[in-house]
Coordinates of C-alpha atoms in Angstrom, one line a residue:
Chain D
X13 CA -2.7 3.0 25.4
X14 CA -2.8 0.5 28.4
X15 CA -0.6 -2.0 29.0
X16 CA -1.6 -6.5 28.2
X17 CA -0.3 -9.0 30.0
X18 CA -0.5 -12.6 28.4
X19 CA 0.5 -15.6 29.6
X20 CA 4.1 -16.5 27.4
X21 CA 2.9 -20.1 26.2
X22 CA -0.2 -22.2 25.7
X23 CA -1.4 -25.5 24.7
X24 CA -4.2 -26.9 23.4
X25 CA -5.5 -30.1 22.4
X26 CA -6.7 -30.4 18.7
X27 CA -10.3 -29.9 18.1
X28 CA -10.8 -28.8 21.8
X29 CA -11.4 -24.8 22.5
X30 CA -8.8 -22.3 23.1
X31 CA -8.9 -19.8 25.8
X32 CA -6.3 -17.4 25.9
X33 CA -6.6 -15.0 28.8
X34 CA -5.3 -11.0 28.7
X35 CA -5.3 -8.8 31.5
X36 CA -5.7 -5.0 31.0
X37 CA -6.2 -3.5 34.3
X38 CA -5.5 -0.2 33.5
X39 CA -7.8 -0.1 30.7
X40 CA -10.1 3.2 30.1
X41 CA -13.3 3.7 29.3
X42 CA -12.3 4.6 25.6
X43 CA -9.9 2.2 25.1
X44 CA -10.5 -1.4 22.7
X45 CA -9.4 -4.8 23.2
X46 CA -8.1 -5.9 19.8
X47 CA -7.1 -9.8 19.1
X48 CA -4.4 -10.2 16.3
X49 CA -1.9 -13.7 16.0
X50 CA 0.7 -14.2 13.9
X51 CA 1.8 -17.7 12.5
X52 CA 5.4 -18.4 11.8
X53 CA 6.8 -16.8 9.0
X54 CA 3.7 -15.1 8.1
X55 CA 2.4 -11.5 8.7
X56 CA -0.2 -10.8 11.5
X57 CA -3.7 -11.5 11.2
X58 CA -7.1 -9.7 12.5
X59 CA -8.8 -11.7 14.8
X60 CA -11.4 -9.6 16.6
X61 CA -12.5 -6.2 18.9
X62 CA -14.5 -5.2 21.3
X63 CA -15.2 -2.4 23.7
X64 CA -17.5 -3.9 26.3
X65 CA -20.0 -6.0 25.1
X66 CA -18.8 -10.0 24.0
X67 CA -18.1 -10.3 20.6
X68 CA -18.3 -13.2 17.8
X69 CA -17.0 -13.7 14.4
X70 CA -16.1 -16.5 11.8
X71 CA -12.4 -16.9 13.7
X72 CA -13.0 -16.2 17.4
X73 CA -15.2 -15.3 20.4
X74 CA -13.8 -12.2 22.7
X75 CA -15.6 -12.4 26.0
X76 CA -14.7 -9.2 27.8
X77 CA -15.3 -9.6 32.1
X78 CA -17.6 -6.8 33.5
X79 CA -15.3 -4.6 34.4
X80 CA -13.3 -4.3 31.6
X81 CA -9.4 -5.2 33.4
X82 CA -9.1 -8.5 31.3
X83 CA -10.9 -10.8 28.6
X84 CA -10.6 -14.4 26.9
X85 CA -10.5 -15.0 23.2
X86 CA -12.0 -18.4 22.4
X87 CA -10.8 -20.5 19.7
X88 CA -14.0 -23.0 19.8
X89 CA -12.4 -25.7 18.3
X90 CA -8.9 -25.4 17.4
X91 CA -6.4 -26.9 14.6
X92 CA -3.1 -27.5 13.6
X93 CA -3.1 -24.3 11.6
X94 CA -3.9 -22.1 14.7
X95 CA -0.9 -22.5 16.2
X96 CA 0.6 -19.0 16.3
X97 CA 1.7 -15.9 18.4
X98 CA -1.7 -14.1 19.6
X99 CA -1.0 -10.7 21.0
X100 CA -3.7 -8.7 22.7
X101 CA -3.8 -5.2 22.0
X102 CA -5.8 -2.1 24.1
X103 CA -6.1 0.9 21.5
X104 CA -7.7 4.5 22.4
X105 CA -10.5 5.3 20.3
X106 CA -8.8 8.5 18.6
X107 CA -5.9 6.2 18.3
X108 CA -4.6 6.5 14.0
X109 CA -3.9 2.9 14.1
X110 CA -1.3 2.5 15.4
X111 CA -0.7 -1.7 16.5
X112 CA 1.7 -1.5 19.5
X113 CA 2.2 -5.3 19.9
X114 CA 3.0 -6.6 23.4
X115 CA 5.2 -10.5 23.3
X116 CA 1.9 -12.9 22.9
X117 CA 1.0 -16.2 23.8
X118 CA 2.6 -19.0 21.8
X119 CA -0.5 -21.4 21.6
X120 CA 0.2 -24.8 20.2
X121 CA -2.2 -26.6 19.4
X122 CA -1.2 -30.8 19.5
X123 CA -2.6 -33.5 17.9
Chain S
X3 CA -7.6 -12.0 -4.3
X4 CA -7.1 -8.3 -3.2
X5 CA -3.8 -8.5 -1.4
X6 CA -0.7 -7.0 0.2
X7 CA 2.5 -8.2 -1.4
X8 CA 6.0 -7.5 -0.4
X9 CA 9.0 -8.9 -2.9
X10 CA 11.5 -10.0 -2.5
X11 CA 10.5 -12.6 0.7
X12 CA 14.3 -12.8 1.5
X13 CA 16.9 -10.0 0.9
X14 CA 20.5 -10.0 1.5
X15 CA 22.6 -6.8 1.4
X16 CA 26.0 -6.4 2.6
X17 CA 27.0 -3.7 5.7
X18 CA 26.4 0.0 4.8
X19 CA 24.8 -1.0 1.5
X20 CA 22.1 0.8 0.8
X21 CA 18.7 -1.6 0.1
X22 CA 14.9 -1.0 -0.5
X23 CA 12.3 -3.2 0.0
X24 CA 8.7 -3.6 -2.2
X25 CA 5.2 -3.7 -0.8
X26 CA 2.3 -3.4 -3.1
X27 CA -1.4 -4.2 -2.6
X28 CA -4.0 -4.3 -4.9
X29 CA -6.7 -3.1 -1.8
X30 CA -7.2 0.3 -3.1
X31 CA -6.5 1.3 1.2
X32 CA -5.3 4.8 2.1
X33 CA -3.0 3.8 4.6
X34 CA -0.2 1.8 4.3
X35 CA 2.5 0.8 7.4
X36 CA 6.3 -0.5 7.7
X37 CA 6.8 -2.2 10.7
X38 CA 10.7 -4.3 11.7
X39 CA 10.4 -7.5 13.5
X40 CA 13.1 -8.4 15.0
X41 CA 14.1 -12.3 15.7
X42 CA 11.9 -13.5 18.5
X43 CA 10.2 -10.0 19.3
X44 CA 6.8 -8.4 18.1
X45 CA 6.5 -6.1 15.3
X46 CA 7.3 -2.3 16.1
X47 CA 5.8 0.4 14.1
X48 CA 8.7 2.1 12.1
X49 CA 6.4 4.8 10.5
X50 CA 2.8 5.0 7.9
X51 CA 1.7 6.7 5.1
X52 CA -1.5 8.3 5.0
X53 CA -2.6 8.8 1.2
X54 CA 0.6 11.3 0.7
X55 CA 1.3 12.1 4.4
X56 CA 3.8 10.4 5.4
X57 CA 4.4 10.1 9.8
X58 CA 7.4 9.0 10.7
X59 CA 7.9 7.5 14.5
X60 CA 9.5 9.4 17.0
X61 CA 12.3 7.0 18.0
X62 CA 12.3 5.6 14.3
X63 CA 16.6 5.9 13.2
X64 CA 16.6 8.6 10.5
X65 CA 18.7 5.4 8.2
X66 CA 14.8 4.8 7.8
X67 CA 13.1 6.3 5.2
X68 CA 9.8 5.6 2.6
X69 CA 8.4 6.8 -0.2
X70 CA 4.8 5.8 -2.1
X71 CA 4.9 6.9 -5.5
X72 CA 0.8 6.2 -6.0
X73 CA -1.9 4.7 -4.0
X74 CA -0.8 0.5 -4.8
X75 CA 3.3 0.9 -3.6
X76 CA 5.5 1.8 -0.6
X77 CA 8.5 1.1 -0.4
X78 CA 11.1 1.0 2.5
X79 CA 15.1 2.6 1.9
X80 CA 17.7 1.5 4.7
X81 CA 20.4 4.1 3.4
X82 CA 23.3 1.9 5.6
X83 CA 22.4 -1.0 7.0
X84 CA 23.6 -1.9 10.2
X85 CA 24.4 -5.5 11.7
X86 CA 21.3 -4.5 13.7
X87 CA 18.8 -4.1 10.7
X88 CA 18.6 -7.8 10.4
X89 CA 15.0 -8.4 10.8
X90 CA 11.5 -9.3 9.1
X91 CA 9.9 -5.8 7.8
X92 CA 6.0 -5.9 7.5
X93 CA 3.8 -4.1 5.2
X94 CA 0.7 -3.5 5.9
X95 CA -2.5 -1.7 5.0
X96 CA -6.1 -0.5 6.4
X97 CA -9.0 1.4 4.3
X98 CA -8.6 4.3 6.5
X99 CA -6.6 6.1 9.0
X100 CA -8.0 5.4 12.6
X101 CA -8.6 2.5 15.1
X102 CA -11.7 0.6 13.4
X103 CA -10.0 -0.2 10.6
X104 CA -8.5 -3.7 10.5
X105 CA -5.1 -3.9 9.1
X106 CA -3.8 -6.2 6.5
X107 CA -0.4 -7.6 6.3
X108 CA 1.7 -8.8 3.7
X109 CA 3.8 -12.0 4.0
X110 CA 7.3 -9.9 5.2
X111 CA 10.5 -9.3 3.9
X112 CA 13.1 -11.0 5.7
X113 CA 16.5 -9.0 5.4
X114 CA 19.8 -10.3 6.1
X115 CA 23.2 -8.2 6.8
X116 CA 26.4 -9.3 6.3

């Protein structure tokens, strides 16, 4: 599985959009960018994945550049209660499941 | 609410104590997952159950085990804790077995060693 770098710390002002920024450089052709955070003293939480095209949910846009070494998931307008540890993940495709958690970026999100 | 649940939230065992730690969910998933958290680092893997199949980790200390008696509970056995053991464990679960398959944690046991 290939290797995220995040920035360690972030923040963001409340009600204005999060970008957190991951590079994968040695991402393969197989591999998925997955989007989990954790907020204190809570398990992780599902965010979003993609493979290549940008994606969108309820939570989150992923917005993966062209050539697949890094990508940007948008908080569109954030709160209080999105402050939390997101960790970007790259997973194989025959991968079982298995989460291998790099250290995150601590976004807080200020009134 | 379908859920994962892990009791108690907070555990305290002495050293070399043997302690296990609860996770149920009322998801009907396949898989469920132990991972440690350590203070201030991300959660690592300690091993997974798939239905009965159990996979342990390869660098996973053998003072590490689990069992799942049926489909809704797992549980996690730390035969002697160590000073070291002092962590958060997460329980988690997906439908299946395999990367597209979101996982869903449980709120964490925090486990103290004295």
């Amino acid at each position: 599985d290939a290797k995220t770098t995040q920035p360690t710390s972030m923040d963001c002002a409340e009600g204005r959009a999060a970008n957190l920024p991951c590079n994968h450089s040695t991402i393969s052709g197989n591999e998925y960018v997955y989007w989990y955070r954790q907020i204190h003293s809570q398990g992780p939480q599902y965010i979003i994945h993609g493979l290549k095209n940008n994606e969108t949910n309820e939570m989150a846009s992923l917005i993966i550049t062209e050539d697949r070494k890094s990508s940007t998931l948008i908080l569109p307008h954030a709160t209080l209660r999105d402050t939390a540890v997101y960790y970007c993940i790259v997973l194989i495709e025959s991968n079982t499941g298995k989460l291998i958690f790099g250290q995150g970026t601590t976004l807080q999100v200020k009134p | 609410d379908a859920m994962v649940i892990q009791n108690p939230r907070y555990q305290v065992t002495q050293f070399g104590k043997p302690v296990t730690l609860s996770c149920s969910q009322t998801l009907n998933h396949n898989v469920m997952y132990w991972y440690q958290q350590k203070s201030s680092q991300a959660p690592k893997l300690l091993f997974h159950y798939y239905d009965k199949d159990f996979n342990n980790e390869a660098d996973t200390p053998d003072n590490f085990q689990s069992r799942r008696p049926n489909t809704s509970f797992c549980f996690l056995d730390i035969r002697s804790p160590g000073l070291g053991d002092a962590a958060m464990y997460l329980c988690a679960t997906s439908r299946e077995q395999g990367l597209l398959n979101e996982q869903f944690f449980g709120p964490g046991t925090r486990l103290t060693v004295l």
